Coordinates of C-alpha atoms and ligand atoms in Angstrom, one line a residue:
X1 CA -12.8 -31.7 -12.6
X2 CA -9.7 -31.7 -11.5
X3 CA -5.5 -29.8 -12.1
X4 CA -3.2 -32.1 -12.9
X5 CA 0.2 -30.7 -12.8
X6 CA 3.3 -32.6 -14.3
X7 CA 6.9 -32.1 -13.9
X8 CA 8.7 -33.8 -16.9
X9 CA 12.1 -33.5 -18.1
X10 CA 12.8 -31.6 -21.5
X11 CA 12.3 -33.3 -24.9
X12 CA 15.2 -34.0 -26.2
X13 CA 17.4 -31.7 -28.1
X14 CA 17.0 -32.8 -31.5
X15 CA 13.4 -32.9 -31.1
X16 CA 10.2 -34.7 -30.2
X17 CA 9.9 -37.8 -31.2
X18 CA 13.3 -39.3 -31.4
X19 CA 14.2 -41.5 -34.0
X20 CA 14.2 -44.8 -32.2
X21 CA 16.8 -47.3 -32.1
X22 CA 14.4 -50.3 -31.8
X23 CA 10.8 -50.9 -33.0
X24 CA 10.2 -52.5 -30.1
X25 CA 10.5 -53.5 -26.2
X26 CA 10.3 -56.7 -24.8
X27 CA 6.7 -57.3 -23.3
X28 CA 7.5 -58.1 -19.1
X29 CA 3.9 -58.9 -16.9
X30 CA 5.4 -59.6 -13.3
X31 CA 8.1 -58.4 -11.4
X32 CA 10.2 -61.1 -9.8
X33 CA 7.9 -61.4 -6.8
X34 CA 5.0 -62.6 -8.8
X35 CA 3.0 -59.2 -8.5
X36 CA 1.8 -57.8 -11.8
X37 CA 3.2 -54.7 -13.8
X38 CA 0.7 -51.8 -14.2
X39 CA -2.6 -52.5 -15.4
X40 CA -4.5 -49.5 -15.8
X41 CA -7.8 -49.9 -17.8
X42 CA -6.0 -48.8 -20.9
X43 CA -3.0 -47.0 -22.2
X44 CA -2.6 -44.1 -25.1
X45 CA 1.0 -44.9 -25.8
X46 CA 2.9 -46.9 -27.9
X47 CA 5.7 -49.5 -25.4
X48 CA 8.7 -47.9 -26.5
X49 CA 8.1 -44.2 -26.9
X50 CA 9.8 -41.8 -24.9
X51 CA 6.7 -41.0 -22.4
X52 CA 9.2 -39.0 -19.7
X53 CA 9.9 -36.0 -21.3
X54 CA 7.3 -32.9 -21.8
X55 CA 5.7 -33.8 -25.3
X56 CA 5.4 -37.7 -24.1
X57 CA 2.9 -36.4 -21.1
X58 CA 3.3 -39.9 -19.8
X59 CA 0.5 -40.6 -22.4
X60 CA -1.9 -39.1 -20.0
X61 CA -3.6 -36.5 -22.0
X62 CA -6.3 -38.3 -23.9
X63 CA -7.3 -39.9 -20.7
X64 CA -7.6 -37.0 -18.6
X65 CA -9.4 -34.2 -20.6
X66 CA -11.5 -37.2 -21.5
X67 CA -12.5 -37.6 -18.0
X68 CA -12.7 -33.7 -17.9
X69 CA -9.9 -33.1 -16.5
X70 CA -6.9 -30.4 -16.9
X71 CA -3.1 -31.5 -17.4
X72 CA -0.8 -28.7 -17.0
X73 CA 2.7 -30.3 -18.2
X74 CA 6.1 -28.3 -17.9
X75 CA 10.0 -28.9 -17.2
X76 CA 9.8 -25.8 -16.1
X77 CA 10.5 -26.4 -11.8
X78 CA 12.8 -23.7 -10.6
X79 CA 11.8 -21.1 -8.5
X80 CA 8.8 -18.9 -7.4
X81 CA 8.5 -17.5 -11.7
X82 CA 8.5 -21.2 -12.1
X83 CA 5.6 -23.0 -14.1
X84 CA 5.3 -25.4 -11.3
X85 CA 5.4 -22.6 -8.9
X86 CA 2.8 -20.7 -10.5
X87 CA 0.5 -23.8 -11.1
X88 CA 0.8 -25.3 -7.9
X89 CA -1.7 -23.7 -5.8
X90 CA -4.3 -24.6 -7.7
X91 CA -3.3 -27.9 -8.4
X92 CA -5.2 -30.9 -7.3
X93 CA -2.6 -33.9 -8.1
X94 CA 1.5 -33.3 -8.9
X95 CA 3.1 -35.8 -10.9
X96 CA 7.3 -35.8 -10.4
X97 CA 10.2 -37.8 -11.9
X98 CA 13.3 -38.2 -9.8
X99 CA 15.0 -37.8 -12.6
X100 CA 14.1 -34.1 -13.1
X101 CA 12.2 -34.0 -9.4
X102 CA 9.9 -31.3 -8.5
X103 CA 10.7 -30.8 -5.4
X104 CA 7.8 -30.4 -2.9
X105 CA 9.4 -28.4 -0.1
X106 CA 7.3 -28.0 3.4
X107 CA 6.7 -24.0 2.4
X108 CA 5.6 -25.3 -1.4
X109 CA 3.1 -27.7 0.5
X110 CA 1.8 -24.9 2.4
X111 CA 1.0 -22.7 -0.6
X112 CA -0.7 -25.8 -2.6
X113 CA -4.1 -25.7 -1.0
X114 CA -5.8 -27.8 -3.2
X115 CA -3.2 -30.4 -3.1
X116 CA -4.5 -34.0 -2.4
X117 CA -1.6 -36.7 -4.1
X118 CA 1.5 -36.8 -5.2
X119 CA 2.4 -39.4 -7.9
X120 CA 6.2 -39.7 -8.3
X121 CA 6.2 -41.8 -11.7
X122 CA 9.5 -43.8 -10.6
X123 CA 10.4 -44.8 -7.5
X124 CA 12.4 -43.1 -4.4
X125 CA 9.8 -40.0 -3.3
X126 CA 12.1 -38.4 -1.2
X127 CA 11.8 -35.0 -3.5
X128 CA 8.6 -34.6 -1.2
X129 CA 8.7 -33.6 2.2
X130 CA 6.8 -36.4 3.9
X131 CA 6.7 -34.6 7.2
X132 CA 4.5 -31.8 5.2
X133 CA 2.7 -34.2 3.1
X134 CA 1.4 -36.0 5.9
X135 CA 0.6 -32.6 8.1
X136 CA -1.7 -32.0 4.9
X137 CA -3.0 -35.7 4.2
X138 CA -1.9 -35.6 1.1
X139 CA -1.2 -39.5 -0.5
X140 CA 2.4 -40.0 -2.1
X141 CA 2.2 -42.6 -4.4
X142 CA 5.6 -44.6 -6.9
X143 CA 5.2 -47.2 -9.0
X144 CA 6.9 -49.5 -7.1
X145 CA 9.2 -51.5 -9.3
X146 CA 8.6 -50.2 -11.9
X147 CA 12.0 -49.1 -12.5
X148 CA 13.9 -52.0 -9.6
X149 CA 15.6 -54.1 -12.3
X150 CA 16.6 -51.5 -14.8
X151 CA 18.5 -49.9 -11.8
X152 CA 19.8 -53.0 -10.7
X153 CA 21.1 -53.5 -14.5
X154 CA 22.6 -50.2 -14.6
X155 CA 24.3 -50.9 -10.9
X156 CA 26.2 -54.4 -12.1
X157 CA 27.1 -52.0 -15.7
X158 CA 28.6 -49.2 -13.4
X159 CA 30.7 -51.8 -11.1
X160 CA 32.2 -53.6 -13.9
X161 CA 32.5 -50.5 -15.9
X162 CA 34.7 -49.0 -13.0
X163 CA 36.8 -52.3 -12.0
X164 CA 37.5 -53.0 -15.5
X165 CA 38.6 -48.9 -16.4
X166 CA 36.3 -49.0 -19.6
X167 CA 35.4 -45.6 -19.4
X168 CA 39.1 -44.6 -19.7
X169 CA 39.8 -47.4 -22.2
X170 CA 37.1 -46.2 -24.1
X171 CA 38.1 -42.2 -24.2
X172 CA 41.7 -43.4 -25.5
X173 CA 40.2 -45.1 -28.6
X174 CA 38.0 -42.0 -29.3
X175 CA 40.8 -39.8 -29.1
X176 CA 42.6 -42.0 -32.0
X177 CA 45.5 -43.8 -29.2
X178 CA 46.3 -47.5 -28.5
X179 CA 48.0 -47.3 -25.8
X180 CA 47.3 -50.8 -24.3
X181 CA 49.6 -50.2 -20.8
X182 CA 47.2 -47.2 -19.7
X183 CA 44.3 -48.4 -20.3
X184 CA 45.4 -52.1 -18.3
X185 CA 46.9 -50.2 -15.5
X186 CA 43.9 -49.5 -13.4
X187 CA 42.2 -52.8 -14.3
X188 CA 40.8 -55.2 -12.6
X189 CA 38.7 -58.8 -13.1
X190 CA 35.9 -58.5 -10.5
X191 CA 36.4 -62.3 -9.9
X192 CA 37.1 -63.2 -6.3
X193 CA 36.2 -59.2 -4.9
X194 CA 34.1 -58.7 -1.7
X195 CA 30.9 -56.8 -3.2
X196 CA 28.4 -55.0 -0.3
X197 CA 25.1 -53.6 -0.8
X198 CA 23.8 -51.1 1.2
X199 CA 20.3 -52.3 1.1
X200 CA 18.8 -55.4 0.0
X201 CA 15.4 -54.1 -1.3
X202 CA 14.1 -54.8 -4.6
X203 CA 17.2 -53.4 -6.2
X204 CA 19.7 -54.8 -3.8
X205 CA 18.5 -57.8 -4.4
X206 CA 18.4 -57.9 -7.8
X207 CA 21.9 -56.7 -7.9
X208 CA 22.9 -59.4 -5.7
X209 CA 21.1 -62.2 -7.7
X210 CA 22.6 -60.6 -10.8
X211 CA 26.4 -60.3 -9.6
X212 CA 26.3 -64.0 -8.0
X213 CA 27.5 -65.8 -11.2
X214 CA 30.3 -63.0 -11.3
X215 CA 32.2 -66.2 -8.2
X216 CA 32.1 -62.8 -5.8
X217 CA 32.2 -62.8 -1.9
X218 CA 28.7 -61.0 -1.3
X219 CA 27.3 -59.1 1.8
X220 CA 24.6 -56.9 2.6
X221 CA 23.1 -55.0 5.3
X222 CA 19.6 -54.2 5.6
X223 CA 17.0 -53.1 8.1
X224 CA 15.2 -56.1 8.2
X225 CA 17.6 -59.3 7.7
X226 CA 16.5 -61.8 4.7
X227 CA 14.7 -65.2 5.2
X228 CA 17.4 -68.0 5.5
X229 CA 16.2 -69.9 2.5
X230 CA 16.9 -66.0 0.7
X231 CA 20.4 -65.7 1.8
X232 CA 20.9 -69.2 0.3
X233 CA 19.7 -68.5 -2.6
X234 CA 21.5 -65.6 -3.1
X235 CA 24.8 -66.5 -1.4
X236 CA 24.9 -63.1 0.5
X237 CA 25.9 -62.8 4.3
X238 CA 24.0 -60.3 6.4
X239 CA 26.1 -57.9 7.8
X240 CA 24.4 -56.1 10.7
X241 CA 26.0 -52.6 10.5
X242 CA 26.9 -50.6 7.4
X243 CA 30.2 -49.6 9.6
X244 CA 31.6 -53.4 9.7
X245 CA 30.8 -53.6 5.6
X246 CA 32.2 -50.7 4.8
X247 CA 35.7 -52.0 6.2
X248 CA 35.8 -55.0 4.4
X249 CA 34.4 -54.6 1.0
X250 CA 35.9 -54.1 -2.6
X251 CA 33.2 -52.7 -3.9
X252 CA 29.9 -51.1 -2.2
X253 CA 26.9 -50.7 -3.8
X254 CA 24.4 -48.7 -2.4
X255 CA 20.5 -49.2 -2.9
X256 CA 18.8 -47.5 0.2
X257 CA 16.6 -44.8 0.1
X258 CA 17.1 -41.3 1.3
X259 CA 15.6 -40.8 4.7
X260 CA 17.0 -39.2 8.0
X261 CA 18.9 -42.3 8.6
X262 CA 20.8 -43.0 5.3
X263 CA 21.8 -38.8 4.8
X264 CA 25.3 -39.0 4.3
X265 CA 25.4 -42.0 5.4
X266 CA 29.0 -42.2 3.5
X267 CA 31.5 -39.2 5.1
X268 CA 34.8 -38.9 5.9
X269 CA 34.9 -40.6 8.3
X270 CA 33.2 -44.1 7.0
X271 CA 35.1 -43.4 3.7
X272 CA 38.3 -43.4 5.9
X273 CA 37.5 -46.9 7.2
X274 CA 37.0 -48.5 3.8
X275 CA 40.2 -50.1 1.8
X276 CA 42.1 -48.3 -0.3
X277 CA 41.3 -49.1 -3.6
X278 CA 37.6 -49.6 -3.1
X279 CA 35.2 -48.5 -5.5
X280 CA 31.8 -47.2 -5.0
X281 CA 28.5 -47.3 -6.9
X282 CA 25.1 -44.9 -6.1
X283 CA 22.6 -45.1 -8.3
X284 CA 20.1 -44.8 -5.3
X285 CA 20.1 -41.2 -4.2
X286 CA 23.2 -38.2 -4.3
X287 CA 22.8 -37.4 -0.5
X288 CA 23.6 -40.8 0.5
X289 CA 27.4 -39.6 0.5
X290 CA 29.0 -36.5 1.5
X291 CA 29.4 -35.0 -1.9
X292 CA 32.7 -33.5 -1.1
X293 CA 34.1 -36.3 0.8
X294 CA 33.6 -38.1 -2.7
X295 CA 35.9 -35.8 -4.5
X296 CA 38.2 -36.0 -1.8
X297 CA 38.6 -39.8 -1.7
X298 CA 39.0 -39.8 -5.2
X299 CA 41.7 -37.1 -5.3
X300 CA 43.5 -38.9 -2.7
X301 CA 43.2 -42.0 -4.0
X302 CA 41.4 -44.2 -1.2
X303 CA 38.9 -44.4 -3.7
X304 CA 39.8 -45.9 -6.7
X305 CA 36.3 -45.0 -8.4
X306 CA 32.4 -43.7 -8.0
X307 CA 30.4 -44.0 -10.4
X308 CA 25.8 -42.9 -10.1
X309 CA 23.4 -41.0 -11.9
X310 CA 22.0 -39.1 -8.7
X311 CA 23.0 -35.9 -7.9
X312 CA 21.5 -33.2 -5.5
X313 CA 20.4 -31.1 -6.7
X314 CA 18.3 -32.3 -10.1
X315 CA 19.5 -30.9 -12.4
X316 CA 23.1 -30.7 -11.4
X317 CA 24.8 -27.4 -12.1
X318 CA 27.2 -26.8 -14.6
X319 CA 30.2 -26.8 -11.8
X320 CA 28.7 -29.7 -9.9
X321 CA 32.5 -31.1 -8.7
X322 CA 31.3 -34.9 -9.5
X323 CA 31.6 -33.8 -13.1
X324 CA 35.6 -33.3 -13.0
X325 CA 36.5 -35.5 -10.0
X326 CA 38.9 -37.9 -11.3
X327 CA 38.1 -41.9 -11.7
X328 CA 34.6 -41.3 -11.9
X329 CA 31.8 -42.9 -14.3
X330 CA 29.0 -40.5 -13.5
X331 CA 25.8 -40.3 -16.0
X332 CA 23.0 -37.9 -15.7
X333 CA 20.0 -40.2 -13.6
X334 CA 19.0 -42.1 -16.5
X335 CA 19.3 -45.8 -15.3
X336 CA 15.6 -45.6 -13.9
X337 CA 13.9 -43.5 -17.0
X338 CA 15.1 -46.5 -19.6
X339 CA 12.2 -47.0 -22.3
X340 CA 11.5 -50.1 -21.5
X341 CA 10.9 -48.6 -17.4
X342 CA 9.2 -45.8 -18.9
X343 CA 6.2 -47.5 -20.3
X344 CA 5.7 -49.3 -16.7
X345 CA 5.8 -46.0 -15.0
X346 CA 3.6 -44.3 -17.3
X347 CA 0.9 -47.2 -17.2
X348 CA 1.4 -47.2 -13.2
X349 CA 1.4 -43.6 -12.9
X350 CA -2.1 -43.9 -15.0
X351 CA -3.4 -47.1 -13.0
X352 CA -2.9 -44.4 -9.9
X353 CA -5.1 -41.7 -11.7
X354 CA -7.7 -44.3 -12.1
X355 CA -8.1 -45.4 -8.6
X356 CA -7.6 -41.6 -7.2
X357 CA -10.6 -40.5 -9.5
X358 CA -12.6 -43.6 -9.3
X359 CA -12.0 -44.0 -5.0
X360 CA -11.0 -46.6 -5.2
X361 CA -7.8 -48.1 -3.6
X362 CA -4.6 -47.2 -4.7
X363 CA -2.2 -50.5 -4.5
X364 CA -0.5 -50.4 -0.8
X365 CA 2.6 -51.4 -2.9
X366 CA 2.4 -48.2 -4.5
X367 CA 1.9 -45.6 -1.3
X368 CA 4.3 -44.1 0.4
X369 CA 2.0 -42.0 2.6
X370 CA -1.4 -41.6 3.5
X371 CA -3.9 -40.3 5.4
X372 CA -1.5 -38.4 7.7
X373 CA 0.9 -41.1 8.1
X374 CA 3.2 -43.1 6.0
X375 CA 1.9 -46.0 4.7
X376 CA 2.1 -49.2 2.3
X377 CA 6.2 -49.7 0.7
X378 CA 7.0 -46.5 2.3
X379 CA 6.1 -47.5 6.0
X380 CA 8.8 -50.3 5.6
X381 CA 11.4 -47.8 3.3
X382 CA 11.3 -44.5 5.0
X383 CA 11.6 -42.9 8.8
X384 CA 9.6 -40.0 9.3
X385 CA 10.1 -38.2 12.7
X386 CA 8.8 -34.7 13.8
X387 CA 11.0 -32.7 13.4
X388 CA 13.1 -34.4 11.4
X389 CA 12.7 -33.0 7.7
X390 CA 13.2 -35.8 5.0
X391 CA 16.4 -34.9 3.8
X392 CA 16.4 -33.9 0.3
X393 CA 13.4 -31.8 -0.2
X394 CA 15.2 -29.0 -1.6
X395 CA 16.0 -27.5 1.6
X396 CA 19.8 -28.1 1.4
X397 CA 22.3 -26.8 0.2
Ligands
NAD401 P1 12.7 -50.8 -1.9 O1 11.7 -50.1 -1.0 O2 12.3 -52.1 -2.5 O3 14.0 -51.1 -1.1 C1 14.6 -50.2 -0.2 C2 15.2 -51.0 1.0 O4 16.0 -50.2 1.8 C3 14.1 -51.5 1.9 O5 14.1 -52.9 1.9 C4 14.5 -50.9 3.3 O6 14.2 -51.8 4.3 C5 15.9 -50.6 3.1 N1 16.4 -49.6 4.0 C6 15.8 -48.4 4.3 N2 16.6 -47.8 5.2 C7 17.7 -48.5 5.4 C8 18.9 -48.3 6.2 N3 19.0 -47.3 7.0 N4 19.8 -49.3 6.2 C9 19.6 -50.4 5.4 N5 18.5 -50.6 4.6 C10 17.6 -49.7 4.6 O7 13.2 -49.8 -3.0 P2 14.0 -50.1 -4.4 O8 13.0 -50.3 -5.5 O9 15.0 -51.1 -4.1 O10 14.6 -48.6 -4.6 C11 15.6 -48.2 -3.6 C12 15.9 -46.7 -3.9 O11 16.6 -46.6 -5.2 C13 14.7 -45.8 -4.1 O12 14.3 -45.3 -2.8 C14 15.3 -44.7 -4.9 O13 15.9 -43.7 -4.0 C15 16.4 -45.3 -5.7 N6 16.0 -45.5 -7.1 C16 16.8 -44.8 -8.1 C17 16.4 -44.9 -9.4 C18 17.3 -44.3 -10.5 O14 16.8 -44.1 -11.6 N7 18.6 -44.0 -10.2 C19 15.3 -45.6 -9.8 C20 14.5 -46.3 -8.8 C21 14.9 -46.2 -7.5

């Protein structure tokens, strides 16, 4: 028998269940590269249902206490009086969300003796401490793509939501004006703008295939360059070095995640290079950029808007300065938790289980780490070096 411990954000605050807006969500079987969505041996959820929050559980209940197991499910994350603080020792398997990550520091890893995976139910695990994790042999799993495309849906909505001022344009309405001139004077048609994205993964590249009809000039740097026949396809140049995109693009988007080499990755002084008037958009991870070199672009001007949901830290305090910078389109992280991403990630999360308890192989699309070193989508995502912590374990800040 084994402690399962999950970390879900709160119901909502109206209640559990919502009163949905549809009856229904479309029924997807392969991601663009052919590979299947989740198939566990069954699901205990309805498509369509909020599974993300504490009373969805995923939709893991039934399975697990059928199998004999325990699921321990809580929002509750902060601190050493924390449910997840107090549960964790004992727990065999931890289940996190980015959205509302439980973050798995080295000293946490320590303390969780029994500790043998780590499902994030999502992608981007860098709320664990893969230097830890691997000290410990502990597998990190994500449902890989589960979530790619509704990120890459939300990234072309943020861009054109910030070059066309429709946040702005849509506050004057609300508040019962008309007047036409402010809400034109910071707009812009996307048509004919230089777009980079700051990895071409499977987000990056679905951002790129989606922004193509938009007639844009479209770069990208990566780690690993794109097959010629890809680049065609897309109409995106490979740009070696983040530093040479930075300086000529109208809009960056930025799909990389967070590991020692992308921390910060945008600061002062890579800000400083950039055009004025260039816009940025993160829905990747919050310590990709210098928070306060953000708010400081904005105020000045050389940025002419931001716009993510990720934040550090999860949630993000009440005085969090991204919520009162100006020309900003900032949304709690959402744009990977959407529904229709939630039933894949709640079936993947569950296809994990199944494999874990039945030792059986877990997809090498889905691990991150294991057996002491990282492994499957995370040895060709992530850098791990002694010594160097992954950033954003909770350590910061
Ligand atoms: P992916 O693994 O398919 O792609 C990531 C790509 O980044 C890889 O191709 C890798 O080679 C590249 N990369 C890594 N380091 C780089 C560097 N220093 N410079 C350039 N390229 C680099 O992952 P994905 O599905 O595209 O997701 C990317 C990230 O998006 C995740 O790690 C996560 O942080 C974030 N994400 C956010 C949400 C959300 O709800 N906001 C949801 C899913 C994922």
């Amino acid at each position: 028998m084994a402690k399962v411990l999950a970390v879900l954000y709160p119901d909502p605050v109206g209640g559990y269940p919502p009163k949905y807006a549809r009856d229904s969500i479309p029924e997807i079987t392969h991601y663009p590269d052919g590979s299947t969505v989740p198939s566990p041996e069954g699901i205990d959820f309805k498509p369509g249902e909020l599974l993300g929050s504490v009373s969805g559980e995923l939709g893991l209940r039934k399975y697990l206490e059928s199998h004999g197991h325990q699921l321990i499910v809580t929002s509750d994350k902060q601190g050493p009086d924390s449910v997840f603080e107090k549960e964790l020792p004992t727990a065999d398997v931890v289940i996190s969300q980015p959205f509302w990550p439980a973050y798995l520091t080295a000293d946490l890893i320590n303390k969780a003796k029994n500790l043998k995976l780590a499902i994030t139910a999502g992608i981007g695990s860098d709320h664990v401490d893969l230097n830890a994790a691997n000290e410990h042999h502990i597998t990190v799993a994500e449902v890989t793509y589960s979530n790619s495309i509704s990120v890459a849906e939300s990234d072309v909505m943020q861009v054109l939501a910030l070059v066309r001022n429709f946040i702005p344009a849509h506050e004057i309405i609300q508040q019962g004006g008309w007047n036409i001139a402010d809400a034109a004077s910071r707009s812009y048609d996307l048509e004919g703008m230089t777009v980079g994205i700051v990895a071409a993964g499977r987000i990056g590249r679905a951002v790129l295939e989606r922004l193509k009809p938009f007639n844009v000039k479209l770069l990208y740097t990566q780690r690993h360059q794109l097959p010629a026949e890809v680049e065609k396809q897309l109409g995106a140049t490979f740009v070696a070095d983040v530093k040479d995109l930075a300086k000529v693009v109208d809009v960056a988007v930025l799909c990389a995640p967070l590991h020692a080499q992308t921390y910060h990755m945008f600061d002062d002084k890579l800000l400083a290079t950039m055009k004025r008037g260039a816009y940025i958009v993160n829905d990747s991870r919050g310590e990709l950029v210098d928070r306060d070199a953000i708010v400081r672009a904005l105020e000045s001007g050389h940025l002419a808007g931001y716009s993510g949901d990720v934040w550090y830290p999860q949630p993000a305090p009440a005085d969090h300065p991204w919520r009162s910078m100006p020309h900003q389109a900032m949304i709690p992280h959402m744009s990977g938790t959407s529904l229709s991403a939630q039933a894949r990630y709640a079936a993947g999360t569950r296809e994990i289980l199944e494999a874990f308890f039945e030792n059986k192989p877990i997809r090498p699309e889905y691990l991150i780490a294991q057996d002491g070193h990282l492994a499957g989508v995370g040895a060709k995502s992530y850098t791990v070096k002694k010594g160097e912590e992954t950033p954003g374990s909770g350590e910061k800040e």
